[in-house]
PDB file of C-alpha atoms and ligand atoms in Angstrom:
ATOM      1  CA  UNK Y  16     -71.484  13.293  32.076  1.00 51.00           C
ATOM      2  CA  UNK Y  17     -70.078  15.860  29.628  1.00 54.00           C
ATOM      3  CA  UNK Y  18     -72.233  18.804  28.626  1.00 54.00           C
ATOM      4  CA  UNK Y  19     -74.356  19.062  25.498  1.00 54.00           C
ATOM      5  CA  UNK Y  20     -71.798  21.256  23.712  1.00 70.00           C
ATOM      6  CA  UNK Y  21     -69.384  18.346  23.650  1.00 88.00           C
ATOM      7  CA  UNK Y  22     -70.505  16.810  20.359  1.00 98.00           C
ATOM      8  CA  UNK Y  23     -73.086  19.288  19.115  1.00 96.00           C
ATOM      9  CA  UNK Y  24     -73.421  19.547  15.356  1.00 96.00           C
ATOM     10  CA  UNK Y  25     -71.950  16.063  14.853  1.00 98.00           C
ATOM     11  CA  UNK Y  26     -73.694  12.960  13.524  1.00 98.00           C
ATOM     12  CA  UNK Y  27     -73.001   9.493  14.895  1.00 99.00           C
ATOM     13  CA  UNK Y  28     -73.981   5.979  13.882  1.00 99.00           C
ATOM     14  CA  UNK Y  29     -74.054   3.294  16.582  1.00 99.00           C
ATOM     15  CA  UNK Y  30     -74.460  -0.338  15.533  1.00 98.00           C
ATOM     16  CA  UNK Y  31     -76.405  -2.717  17.749  1.00 98.00           C
ATOM     17  CA  UNK Y  32     -77.863   0.282  19.545  1.00 98.00           C
ATOM     18  CA  UNK Y  33     -81.107  -1.208  20.828  1.00 98.00           C
ATOM     19  CA  UNK Y  34     -79.744  -2.721  24.025  1.00 98.00           C
ATOM     20  CA  UNK Y  35     -76.826  -2.905  26.429  1.00 98.00           C
ATOM     21  CA  UNK Y  36     -73.655  -0.951  25.753  1.00 98.00           C
ATOM     22  CA  UNK Y  37     -74.778   0.231  22.293  1.00 98.00           C
ATOM     23  CA  UNK Y  38     -77.989   1.707  23.644  1.00 98.00           C
ATOM     24  CA  UNK Y  39     -76.179   3.481  26.488  1.00 98.00           C
ATOM     25  CA  UNK Y  40     -73.653   4.946  24.056  1.00 98.00           C
ATOM     26  CA  UNK Y  41     -76.391   6.097  21.644  1.00 98.00           C
ATOM     27  CA  UNK Y  42     -78.221   7.868  24.487  1.00 98.00           C
ATOM     28  CA  UNK Y  43     -75.018   9.403  25.866  1.00 98.00           C
ATOM     29  CA  UNK Y  44     -73.927  10.692  22.441  1.00 98.00           C
ATOM     30  CA  UNK Y  45     -77.363  12.284  21.996  1.00 98.00           C
ATOM     31  CA  UNK Y  46     -77.133  13.895  25.453  1.00 97.00           C
ATOM     32  CA  UNK Y  47     -73.749  15.267  24.409  1.00 97.00           C
ATOM     33  CA  UNK Y  48     -75.405  16.942  21.418  1.00 97.00           C
ATOM     34  CA  UNK Y  49     -74.814  14.508  18.536  1.00 98.00           C
ATOM     35  CA  UNK Y  50     -77.552  13.416  16.128  1.00 98.00           C
ATOM     36  CA  UNK Y  51     -77.642   9.650  16.365  1.00 98.00           C
ATOM     37  CA  UNK Y  52     -78.423   6.831  13.964  1.00 98.00           C
ATOM     38  CA  UNK Y  53     -79.709   3.968  16.102  1.00 98.00           C
ATOM     39  CA  UNK Y  54     -78.939   0.783  14.180  1.00 98.00           C
ATOM     40  CA  UNK Y  55     -81.133  -2.220  14.908  1.00 98.00           C
ATOM     41  CA  UNK Y  56     -80.894  -5.689  13.461  1.00 97.00           C
ATOM     42  CA  UNK Y  57     -84.310  -7.319  13.280  1.00 93.00           C
ATOM     43  CA  UNK Y  58     -86.823  -5.338  15.355  1.00 96.00           C
ATOM     44  CA  UNK Y  59     -87.663  -1.808  14.163  1.00 98.00           C
ATOM     45  CA  UNK Y  60     -89.774  -1.162  17.273  1.00 98.00           C
ATOM     46  CA  UNK Y  61     -86.676  -1.601  19.459  1.00 98.00           C
ATOM     47  CA  UNK Y  62     -84.816   0.977  17.379  1.00 98.00           C
ATOM     48  CA  UNK Y  63     -87.793   3.339  17.552  1.00 98.00           C
ATOM     49  CA  UNK Y  64     -87.946   2.985  21.346  1.00 98.00           C
ATOM     50  CA  UNK Y  65     -84.347   4.232  21.683  1.00 98.00           C
ATOM     51  CA  UNK Y  66     -85.058   7.077  19.239  1.00 98.00           C
ATOM     52  CA  UNK Y  67     -88.085   8.052  21.355  1.00 98.00           C
ATOM     53  CA  UNK Y  68     -85.890   8.197  24.440  1.00 98.00           C
ATOM     54  CA  UNK Y  69     -83.388  10.364  22.576  1.00 98.00           C
ATOM     55  CA  UNK Y  70     -86.167  12.744  21.486  1.00 98.00           C
ATOM     56  CA  UNK Y  71     -87.648  12.906  24.969  1.00 98.00           C
ATOM     57  CA  UNK Y  72     -84.238  14.072  26.167  1.00 96.00           C
ATOM     58  CA  UNK Y  73     -84.308  16.846  23.528  1.00 97.00           C
ATOM     59  CA  UNK Y  74     -81.969  15.057  21.128  1.00 97.00           C
ATOM     60  CA  UNK Y  75     -82.162  14.015  17.489  1.00 98.00           C
ATOM     61  CA  UNK Y  76     -82.169  10.434  16.306  1.00 98.00           C
ATOM     62  CA  UNK Y  77     -83.299   8.043  13.621  1.00 98.00           C
ATOM     63  CA  UNK Y  78     -83.571   4.239  13.634  1.00 98.00           C
ATOM     64  CA  UNK Y  79     -82.106   2.366  10.659  1.00 98.00           C
ATOM     65  CA  UNK Y  80     -82.134  -1.405  10.269  1.00 98.00           C
ATOM     66  CA  UNK Y  81     -79.225  -3.449   8.919  1.00 98.00           C
ATOM     67  CA  UNK Y  82     -77.538  -6.757   9.515  1.00 98.00           C
ATOM     68  CA  UNK Y  83     -73.952  -5.514   9.854  1.00 98.00           C
ATOM     69  CA  UNK Y  84     -72.556  -8.715   8.363  1.00 98.00           C
ATOM     70  CA  UNK Y  85     -74.279  -8.045   5.009  1.00 98.00           C
ATOM     71  CA  UNK Y  86     -72.437  -5.730   2.681  1.00 98.00           C
ATOM     72  CA  UNK Y  87     -75.449  -4.406   0.778  1.00 98.00           C
ATOM     73  CA  UNK Y  88     -77.447  -3.731   3.965  1.00 98.00           C
ATOM     74  CA  UNK Y  89     -74.522  -1.836   5.506  1.00 98.00           C
ATOM     75  CA  UNK Y  90     -74.085   0.257   2.343  1.00 98.00           C
ATOM     76  CA  UNK Y  91     -77.814   1.063   2.301  1.00 98.00           C
ATOM     77  CA  UNK Y  92     -77.752   2.037   5.998  1.00 98.00           C
ATOM     78  CA  UNK Y  93     -74.873   4.474   5.475  1.00 98.00           C
ATOM     79  CA  UNK Y  94     -76.566   5.970   2.404  1.00 98.00           C
ATOM     80  CA  UNK Y  95     -79.721   6.557   4.425  1.00 98.00           C
ATOM     81  CA  UNK Y  96     -77.752   7.975   7.370  1.00 98.00           C
ATOM     82  CA  UNK Y  97     -75.956  10.480   5.134  1.00 98.00           C
ATOM     83  CA  UNK Y  98     -79.249  11.451   3.486  1.00 98.00           C
ATOM     84  CA  UNK Y  99     -80.740  12.012   6.929  1.00 98.00           C
ATOM     85  CA  UNK Y 100     -77.950  14.042   8.551  1.00 98.00           C
ATOM     86  CA  UNK Y 101     -75.914  15.298   5.550  1.00 98.00           C
ATOM     87  CA  UNK Y 102     -72.744  13.486   6.611  1.00 98.00           C
ATOM     88  CA  UNK Y 103     -71.318  11.442   9.494  1.00 98.00           C
ATOM     89  CA  UNK Y 104     -68.622  12.241  12.048  1.00 98.00           C
ATOM     90  CA  UNK Y 105     -68.674   9.196  14.304  1.00 99.00           C
ATOM     91  CA  UNK Y 106     -69.055   5.434  13.936  1.00 99.00           C
ATOM     92  CA  UNK Y 107     -69.387   3.212  16.990  1.00 99.00           C
ATOM     93  CA  UNK Y 108     -68.856  -0.402  15.932  1.00 98.00           C
ATOM     94  CA  UNK Y 109     -70.714  -1.996  18.802  1.00 98.00           C
ATOM     95  CA  UNK Y 110     -72.858  -4.812  17.344  1.00 98.00           C
ATOM     96  CA  UNK Y 111     -71.607  -8.128  18.633  1.00 98.00           C
ATOM     97  CA  UNK Y 112     -72.768 -11.608  19.547  1.00 98.00           C
ATOM     98  CA  UNK Y 113     -71.560 -14.504  21.674  1.00 97.00           C
ATOM     99  CA  UNK Y 114     -72.217 -18.139  20.817  1.00 97.00           C
ATOM    100  CA  UNK Y 115     -70.560 -20.178  23.548  1.00 96.00           C
ATOM    101  CA  UNK Y 116     -69.715 -23.812  22.969  1.00 97.00           C
ATOM    102  CA  UNK Y 117     -66.813 -26.170  23.769  1.00 98.00           C
ATOM    103  CA  UNK Y 118     -64.283 -26.088  20.961  1.00 98.00           C
ATOM    104  CA  UNK Y 119     -64.602 -29.716  19.869  1.00 98.00           C
ATOM    105  CA  UNK Y 120     -68.362 -29.253  19.495  1.00 98.00           C
ATOM    106  CA  UNK Y 121     -68.131 -25.950  17.682  1.00 98.00           C
ATOM    107  CA  UNK Y 122     -69.659 -26.079  14.212  1.00 98.00           C
ATOM    108  CA  UNK Y 123     -68.358 -24.068  11.296  1.00 98.00           C
ATOM    109  CA  UNK Y 124     -71.648 -22.145  11.484  1.00 98.00           C
ATOM    110  CA  UNK Y 125     -70.974 -21.207  15.159  1.00 98.00           C
ATOM    111  CA  UNK Y 126     -67.558 -19.944  14.153  1.00 98.00           C
ATOM    112  CA  UNK Y 127     -68.694 -18.134  11.026  1.00 98.00           C
ATOM    113  CA  UNK Y 128     -71.658 -16.388  12.595  1.00 98.00           C
ATOM    114  CA  UNK Y 129     -69.663 -14.819  15.424  1.00 98.00           C
ATOM    115  CA  UNK Y 130     -66.819 -13.773  13.121  1.00 98.00           C
ATOM    116  CA  UNK Y 131     -69.334 -12.449  10.570  1.00 98.00           C
ATOM    117  CA  UNK Y 132     -71.046 -10.089  13.006  1.00 98.00           C
ATOM    118  CA  UNK Y 133     -68.193  -9.120  15.332  1.00 98.00           C
ATOM    119  CA  UNK Y 134     -65.296  -8.830  12.895  1.00 98.00           C
ATOM    120  CA  UNK Y 135     -66.618  -8.665   9.330  1.00 98.00           C
ATOM    121  CA  UNK Y 136     -69.462  -6.400  10.462  1.00 98.00           C
ATOM    122  CA  UNK Y 137     -66.941  -4.040  12.037  1.00 98.00           C
ATOM    123  CA  UNK Y 138     -64.903  -4.056   8.819  1.00 98.00           C
ATOM    124  CA  UNK Y 139     -67.908  -3.331   6.606  1.00 99.00           C
ATOM    125  CA  UNK Y 140     -69.150  -0.445   8.763  1.00 99.00           C
ATOM    126  CA  UNK Y 141     -65.671   1.018   9.263  1.00 99.00           C
ATOM    127  CA  UNK Y 142     -65.107   0.985   5.493  1.00 99.00           C
ATOM    128  CA  UNK Y 143     -68.343   2.872   4.768  1.00 98.00           C
ATOM    129  CA  UNK Y 144     -67.605   5.384   7.514  1.00 99.00           C
ATOM    130  CA  UNK Y 145     -64.010   5.908   6.356  1.00 98.00           C
ATOM    131  CA  UNK Y 146     -65.210   6.529   2.793  1.00 98.00           C
ATOM    132  CA  UNK Y 147     -67.565   9.260   4.000  1.00 98.00           C
ATOM    133  CA  UNK Y 148     -64.926  10.799   6.309  1.00 98.00           C
ATOM    134  CA  UNK Y 149     -62.356  10.860   3.472  1.00 98.00           C
ATOM    135  CA  UNK Y 150     -64.889  12.346   1.059  1.00 98.00           C
ATOM    136  CA  UNK Y 151     -65.733  15.218   3.420  1.00 97.00           C
ATOM    137  CA  UNK Y 152     -62.354  15.771   5.092  1.00 98.00           C
ATOM    138  CA  UNK Y 153     -61.889  17.955   8.141  1.00 98.00           C
ATOM    139  CA  UNK Y 154     -64.658  20.470   8.753  1.00 97.00           C
ATOM    140  CA  UNK Y 155     -63.243  22.540  11.642  1.00 96.00           C
ATOM    141  CA  UNK Y 156     -66.651  23.803  12.723  1.00 95.00           C
ATOM    142  CA  UNK Y 157     -67.658  20.168  13.368  1.00 96.00           C
ATOM    143  CA  UNK Y 158     -64.511  18.583  14.845  1.00 97.00           C
ATOM    144  CA  UNK Y 159     -60.721  18.691  14.661  1.00 97.00           C
ATOM    145  CA  UNK Y 160     -60.807  15.196  13.104  1.00 98.00           C
ATOM    146  CA  UNK Y 161     -62.282  14.229   9.750  1.00 98.00           C
ATOM    147  CA  UNK Y 162     -64.010  11.400  11.607  1.00 98.00           C
ATOM    148  CA  UNK Y 163     -63.818   9.021  14.531  1.00 98.00           C
ATOM    149  CA  UNK Y 164     -64.243   5.254  14.553  1.00 99.00           C
ATOM    150  CA  UNK Y 165     -64.692   3.500  17.887  1.00 99.00           C
ATOM    151  CA  UNK Y 166     -64.657  -0.282  18.179  1.00 99.00           C
ATOM    152  CA  UNK Y 167     -66.298  -1.924  21.170  1.00 98.00           C
ATOM    153  CA  UNK Y 168     -63.908  -4.760  21.773  1.00 98.00           C
ATOM    154  CA  UNK Y 169     -63.582  -6.762  25.014  1.00 98.00           C
ATOM    155  CA  UNK Y 170     -61.071  -7.763  27.662  1.00 98.00           C
ATOM    156  CA  UNK Y 171     -61.093 -10.977  25.597  1.00 98.00           C
ATOM    157  CA  UNK Y 172     -59.136  -9.102  22.971  1.00 98.00           C
ATOM    158  CA  UNK Y 173     -56.288 -10.043  25.359  1.00 97.00           C
ATOM    159  CA  UNK Y 174     -57.586 -12.571  27.925  1.00 98.00           C
ATOM    160  CA  UNK Y 175     -57.949 -16.073  26.452  1.00 97.00           C
ATOM    161  CA  UNK Y 176     -61.425 -17.548  26.992  1.00 97.00           C
ATOM    162  CA  UNK Y 177     -61.957 -21.314  27.012  1.00 97.00           C
ATOM    163  CA  UNK Y 178     -65.367 -22.279  25.698  1.00 97.00           C
ATOM    164  CA  UNK Y 179     -65.597 -19.029  23.739  1.00 98.00           C
ATOM    165  CA  UNK Y 180     -62.833 -19.309  21.151  1.00 98.00           C
ATOM    166  CA  UNK Y 181     -64.954 -17.878  18.323  1.00 98.00           C
ATOM    167  CA  UNK Y 182     -65.743 -14.788  20.405  1.00 98.00           C
ATOM    168  CA  UNK Y 183     -62.169 -14.345  21.699  1.00 98.00           C
ATOM    169  CA  UNK Y 184     -60.769 -14.751  18.167  1.00 98.00           C
ATOM    170  CA  UNK Y 185     -63.173 -12.110  16.858  1.00 98.00           C
ATOM    171  CA  UNK Y 186     -62.131  -9.651  19.577  1.00 98.00           C
ATOM    172  CA  UNK Y 187     -58.425 -10.381  19.052  1.00 98.00           C
ATOM    173  CA  UNK Y 188     -59.028  -9.649  15.372  1.00 98.00           C
ATOM    174  CA  UNK Y 189     -60.673  -6.350  16.239  1.00 98.00           C
ATOM    175  CA  UNK Y 190     -57.458  -5.354  18.033  1.00 98.00           C
ATOM    176  CA  UNK Y 191     -55.329  -5.637  14.901  1.00 98.00           C
ATOM    177  CA  UNK Y 192     -58.081  -4.290  12.654  1.00 98.00           C
ATOM    178  CA  UNK Y 193     -58.309  -1.201  14.860  1.00 98.00           C
ATOM    179  CA  UNK Y 194     -54.549  -0.603  15.102  1.00 98.00           C
ATOM    180  CA  UNK Y 195     -53.851  -1.183  11.404  1.00 98.00           C
ATOM    181  CA  UNK Y 196     -56.747   1.046  10.449  1.00 98.00           C
ATOM    182  CA  UNK Y 197     -55.579   3.744  12.861  1.00 99.00           C
ATOM    183  CA  UNK Y 198     -52.168   3.655  11.182  1.00 98.00           C
ATOM    184  CA  UNK Y 199     -53.648   3.790   7.686  1.00 98.00           C
ATOM    185  CA  UNK Y 200     -56.189   6.518   8.361  1.00 98.00           C
ATOM    186  CA  UNK Y 201     -54.223   8.862  10.629  1.00 98.00           C
ATOM    187  CA  UNK Y 202     -52.887  10.886   7.662  1.00 98.00           C
ATOM    188  CA  UNK Y 203     -56.542  11.487   6.701  1.00 98.00           C
ATOM    189  CA  UNK Y 204     -57.092  12.855  10.214  1.00 98.00           C
ATOM    190  CA  UNK Y 205     -59.397   9.969  11.095  1.00 98.00           C
ATOM    191  CA  UNK Y 206     -59.049   8.706  14.651  1.00 99.00           C
ATOM    192  CA  UNK Y 207     -59.570   5.000  15.314  1.00 99.00           C
ATOM    193  CA  UNK Y 208     -59.702   3.544  18.833  1.00 99.00           C
ATOM    194  CA  UNK Y 209     -61.265   0.773  20.895  1.00 98.00           C
ATOM    195  CA  UNK Y 210     -62.919   0.481  24.239  1.00 99.00           C
ATOM    196  CA  UNK Y 211     -62.501  -2.986  25.720  1.00 98.00           C
ATOM    197  CA  UNK Y 212     -65.171  -3.533  28.361  1.00 98.00           C
ATOM    198  CA  UNK Y 213     -64.870  -6.158  31.070  1.00 98.00           C
ATOM    199  CA  UNK Y 214     -67.964  -7.590  32.746  1.00 98.00           C
ATOM    200  CA  UNK Y 215     -70.707  -5.054  32.140  1.00 98.00           C
ATOM    201  CA  UNK Y 216     -74.308  -5.857  33.105  1.00 97.00           C
ATOM    202  CA  UNK Y 217     -76.076  -6.539  29.791  1.00 95.00           C
ATOM    203  CA  UNK Y 218     -78.210  -9.307  28.286  1.00 93.00           C
ATOM    204  CA  UNK Y 219     -75.133 -11.021  26.808  1.00 92.00           C
ATOM    205  CA  UNK Y 220     -73.908 -12.121  30.269  1.00 93.00           C
ATOM    206  CA  UNK Y 221     -77.152 -11.925  32.291  1.00 95.00           C
ATOM    207  CA  UNK Y 222     -76.678 -15.464  33.623  1.00 93.00           C
ATOM    208  CA  UNK Y 223     -73.335 -14.380  35.120  1.00 94.00           C
ATOM    209  CA  UNK Y 224     -74.688 -11.502  37.251  1.00 94.00           C
ATOM    210  CA  UNK Y 225     -78.440 -11.863  37.800  1.00 94.00           C
ATOM    211  CA  UNK Y 226     -78.210 -14.393  40.651  1.00 94.00           C
ATOM    212  CA  UNK Y 227     -76.229 -13.189  43.705  1.00 94.00           C
ATOM    213  CA  UNK Y 228     -74.034 -16.332  43.814  1.00 95.00           C
ATOM    214  CA  UNK Y 229     -73.111 -15.964  40.145  1.00 94.00           C
ATOM    215  CA  UNK Y 230     -72.386 -12.257  40.637  1.00 94.00           C
ATOM    216  CA  UNK Y 231     -70.144 -12.995  43.652  1.00 94.00           C
ATOM    217  CA  UNK Y 232     -68.200 -15.537  41.591  1.00 95.00           C
ATOM    218  CA  UNK Y 233     -67.794 -13.051  38.743  1.00 95.00           C
ATOM    219  CA  UNK Y 234     -66.660 -10.345  41.189  1.00 96.00           C
ATOM    220  CA  UNK Y 235     -63.681 -12.531  42.149  1.00 95.00           C
ATOM    221  CA  UNK Y 236     -62.343 -11.710  38.668  1.00 96.00           C
ATOM    222  CA  UNK Y 237     -62.760  -7.960  39.197  1.00 97.00           C
ATOM    223  CA  UNK Y 238     -60.258  -6.332  41.589  1.00 97.00           C
ATOM    224  CA  UNK Y 239     -62.394  -3.188  41.790  1.00 97.00           C
ATOM    225  CA  UNK Y 240     -65.148  -5.316  43.290  1.00 96.00           C
ATOM    226  CA  UNK Y 241     -68.170  -4.421  41.218  1.00 97.00           C
ATOM    227  CA  UNK Y 242     -69.692  -5.450  37.929  1.00 98.00           C
ATOM    228  CA  UNK Y 243     -69.769  -2.551  35.474  1.00 98.00           C
ATOM    229  CA  UNK Y 244     -72.778  -0.620  34.216  1.00 98.00           C
ATOM    230  CA  UNK Y 245     -73.321   0.360  30.612  1.00 98.00           C
ATOM    231  CA  UNK Y 246     -72.799   4.028  31.547  1.00 98.00           C
ATOM    232  CA  UNK Y 247     -69.282   3.184  32.748  1.00 98.00           C
ATOM    233  CA  UNK Y 248     -68.540   2.500  29.085  1.00 98.00           C
ATOM    234  CA  UNK Y 249     -70.735   5.228  27.582  1.00 98.00           C
ATOM    235  CA  UNK Y 250     -69.086   8.105  29.458  1.00 98.00           C
ATOM    236  CA  UNK Y 251     -65.627   7.007  28.285  1.00 98.00           C
ATOM    237  CA  UNK Y 252     -66.948   6.664  24.725  1.00 98.00           C
ATOM    238  CA  UNK Y 253     -68.301  10.226  24.667  1.00 98.00           C
ATOM    239  CA  UNK Y 254     -65.003  11.632  25.869  1.00 98.00           C
ATOM    240  CA  UNK Y 255     -62.893   9.502  23.503  1.00 98.00           C
ATOM    241  CA  UNK Y 256     -65.034  10.625  20.551  1.00 98.00           C
ATOM    242  CA  UNK Y 257     -64.788  14.291  21.491  1.00 98.00           C
ATOM    243  CA  UNK Y 258     -62.074  16.775  20.540  1.00 97.00           C
ATOM    244  CA  UNK Y 259     -60.748  16.580  24.104  1.00 97.00           C
ATOM    245  CA  UNK Y 260     -59.251  13.250  23.021  1.00 98.00           C
ATOM    246  CA  UNK Y 261     -58.100  14.552  19.623  1.00 98.00           C
ATOM    247  CA  UNK Y 262     -54.519  13.298  20.042  1.00 98.00           C
ATOM    248  CA  UNK Y 263     -55.561   9.718  20.819  1.00 98.00           C
ATOM    249  CA  UNK Y 264     -55.575   7.212  17.973  1.00 98.00           C
ATOM    250  CA  UNK Y 265     -54.724   3.514  17.755  1.00 98.00           C
ATOM    251  CA  UNK Y 266     -55.394   2.908  21.443  1.00 98.00           C
ATOM    252  CA  UNK Y 267     -57.534   0.452  23.391  1.00 98.00           C
ATOM    253  CA  UNK Y 268     -58.956   1.752  26.650  1.00 98.00           C
ATOM    254  CA  UNK Y 269     -59.854  -1.089  29.014  1.00 98.00           C
ATOM    255  CA  UNK Y 270     -62.971  -0.304  31.036  1.00 98.00           C
ATOM    256  CA  UNK Y 271     -62.894  -3.387  33.222  1.00 98.00           C
ATOM    257  CA  UNK Y 272     -62.489  -2.632  36.927  1.00 98.00           C
ATOM    258  CA  UNK Y 273     -59.013  -4.142  36.724  1.00 98.00           C
ATOM    259  CA  UNK Y 274     -60.019  -7.492  35.233  1.00 98.00           C
ATOM    260  CA  UNK Y 275     -56.816  -7.434  33.231  1.00 97.00           C
ATOM    261  CA  UNK Y 276     -54.627  -7.272  36.349  1.00 96.00           C
ATOM    262  CA  UNK Y 277     -54.382 -11.063  36.851  1.00 94.00           C
ATOM    263  CA  UNK Y 278     -56.621 -10.959  39.970  1.00 93.00           C
ATOM    264  CA  UNK Y 279     -55.629 -14.549  40.864  1.00 89.00           C
ATOM    265  CA  UNK Y 280     -52.158 -13.202  41.686  1.00 90.00           C
ATOM    266  CA  UNK Y 281     -53.555 -10.610  44.110  1.00 89.00           C
ATOM    267  CA  UNK Y 282     -53.117 -12.990  47.003  1.00 87.00           C
ATOM    268  CA  UNK Y 283     -50.434 -15.357  45.797  1.00 81.00           C
ATOM    269  CA  UNK Y 284     -48.376 -16.425  42.854  1.00 77.00           C
TER     270      UNK Y 284
HETATM  271  C1  BGC Z  29     -68.390 -10.725  27.359  1.00 75.95           C
HETATM  272  C2  BGC Z  29     -69.123 -10.951  28.648  1.00 75.95           C
HETATM  273  C3  BGC Z  29     -68.140 -11.209  29.782  1.00 75.95           C
HETATM  274  C4  BGC Z  29     -67.034 -10.176  29.802  1.00 75.95           C
HETATM  275  C5  BGC Z  29     -65.956 -10.501  30.828  1.00 75.95           C
HETATM  276  C6  BGC Z  29     -67.368  -9.636  27.547  1.00 75.95           C
HETATM  277  O1  BGC Z  29     -66.714  -9.365  26.369  1.00 75.95           O
HETATM  278  O2  BGC Z  29     -69.308 -10.376  26.336  1.00 75.95           O
HETATM  279  O3  BGC Z  29     -69.998 -12.049  28.496  1.00 75.95           O
HETATM  280  O4  BGC Z  29     -68.834 -11.167  31.026  1.00 75.95           O
HETATM  281  O5  BGC Z  29     -66.450 -10.061  28.541  1.00 75.95           O
HETATM  282  O6  BGC Z  29     -65.531 -11.829  30.752  1.00 75.95           O
END
């Protein structure tokens, strides 16, 4: 893990930070010296628990609630974050949901809900962050960039996923949102990138890794032979958000143990 100096003096907002990948990233950013806004959706006590952990590690954090798919709640969260820390340097667009169902049974509500959180939520948060980054501009004592936006996408940005078309469509959308935004915001010195995790042990896919047989089946899709941990993603996030990665924008980094390498072709084809 990078040292505390890495992101010291910077303020970050992580959406969906009460569990899984979001929580690991919030904790890792705090360990790297950033002040962290821990966004929660419905349960303030879950946000507070992550903030407590941050404080116990000597870091600074605050929990702020918002449903990322609601414009007014997102605007209020960013206002509160800027009041709390003066400005923001980093947004991690992590909040995401899965609602799996065969396509012919998929209701409009199933479709809308996943798109609303995963894609529209990312848009709404990115817009608020970009406004603050543009307002402040580059502050060299904080970072070489005026701001950094990181999307947490998925291997399903690229790999089609039967039975999950709403989710896969939302992640495909994040790909073009990220790249177009990177192009538009580069002249403002705002860096925009994605991390696309593969199978990482979180609640979203618990049924795929908790039982040994399920885990063995999942591992067949992972050439590297292990299911990922949330810290596999968090350590890459900290680096990508730091000035060490200052020349990287518009890129997706796949953190997937090789899931994208067509593992079925490893022994045939
Ligand atoms: C999904 C997980 C899945 C992984 C690999 C992720 O985006 O949220 O449920 O295990 O992709 O298929």
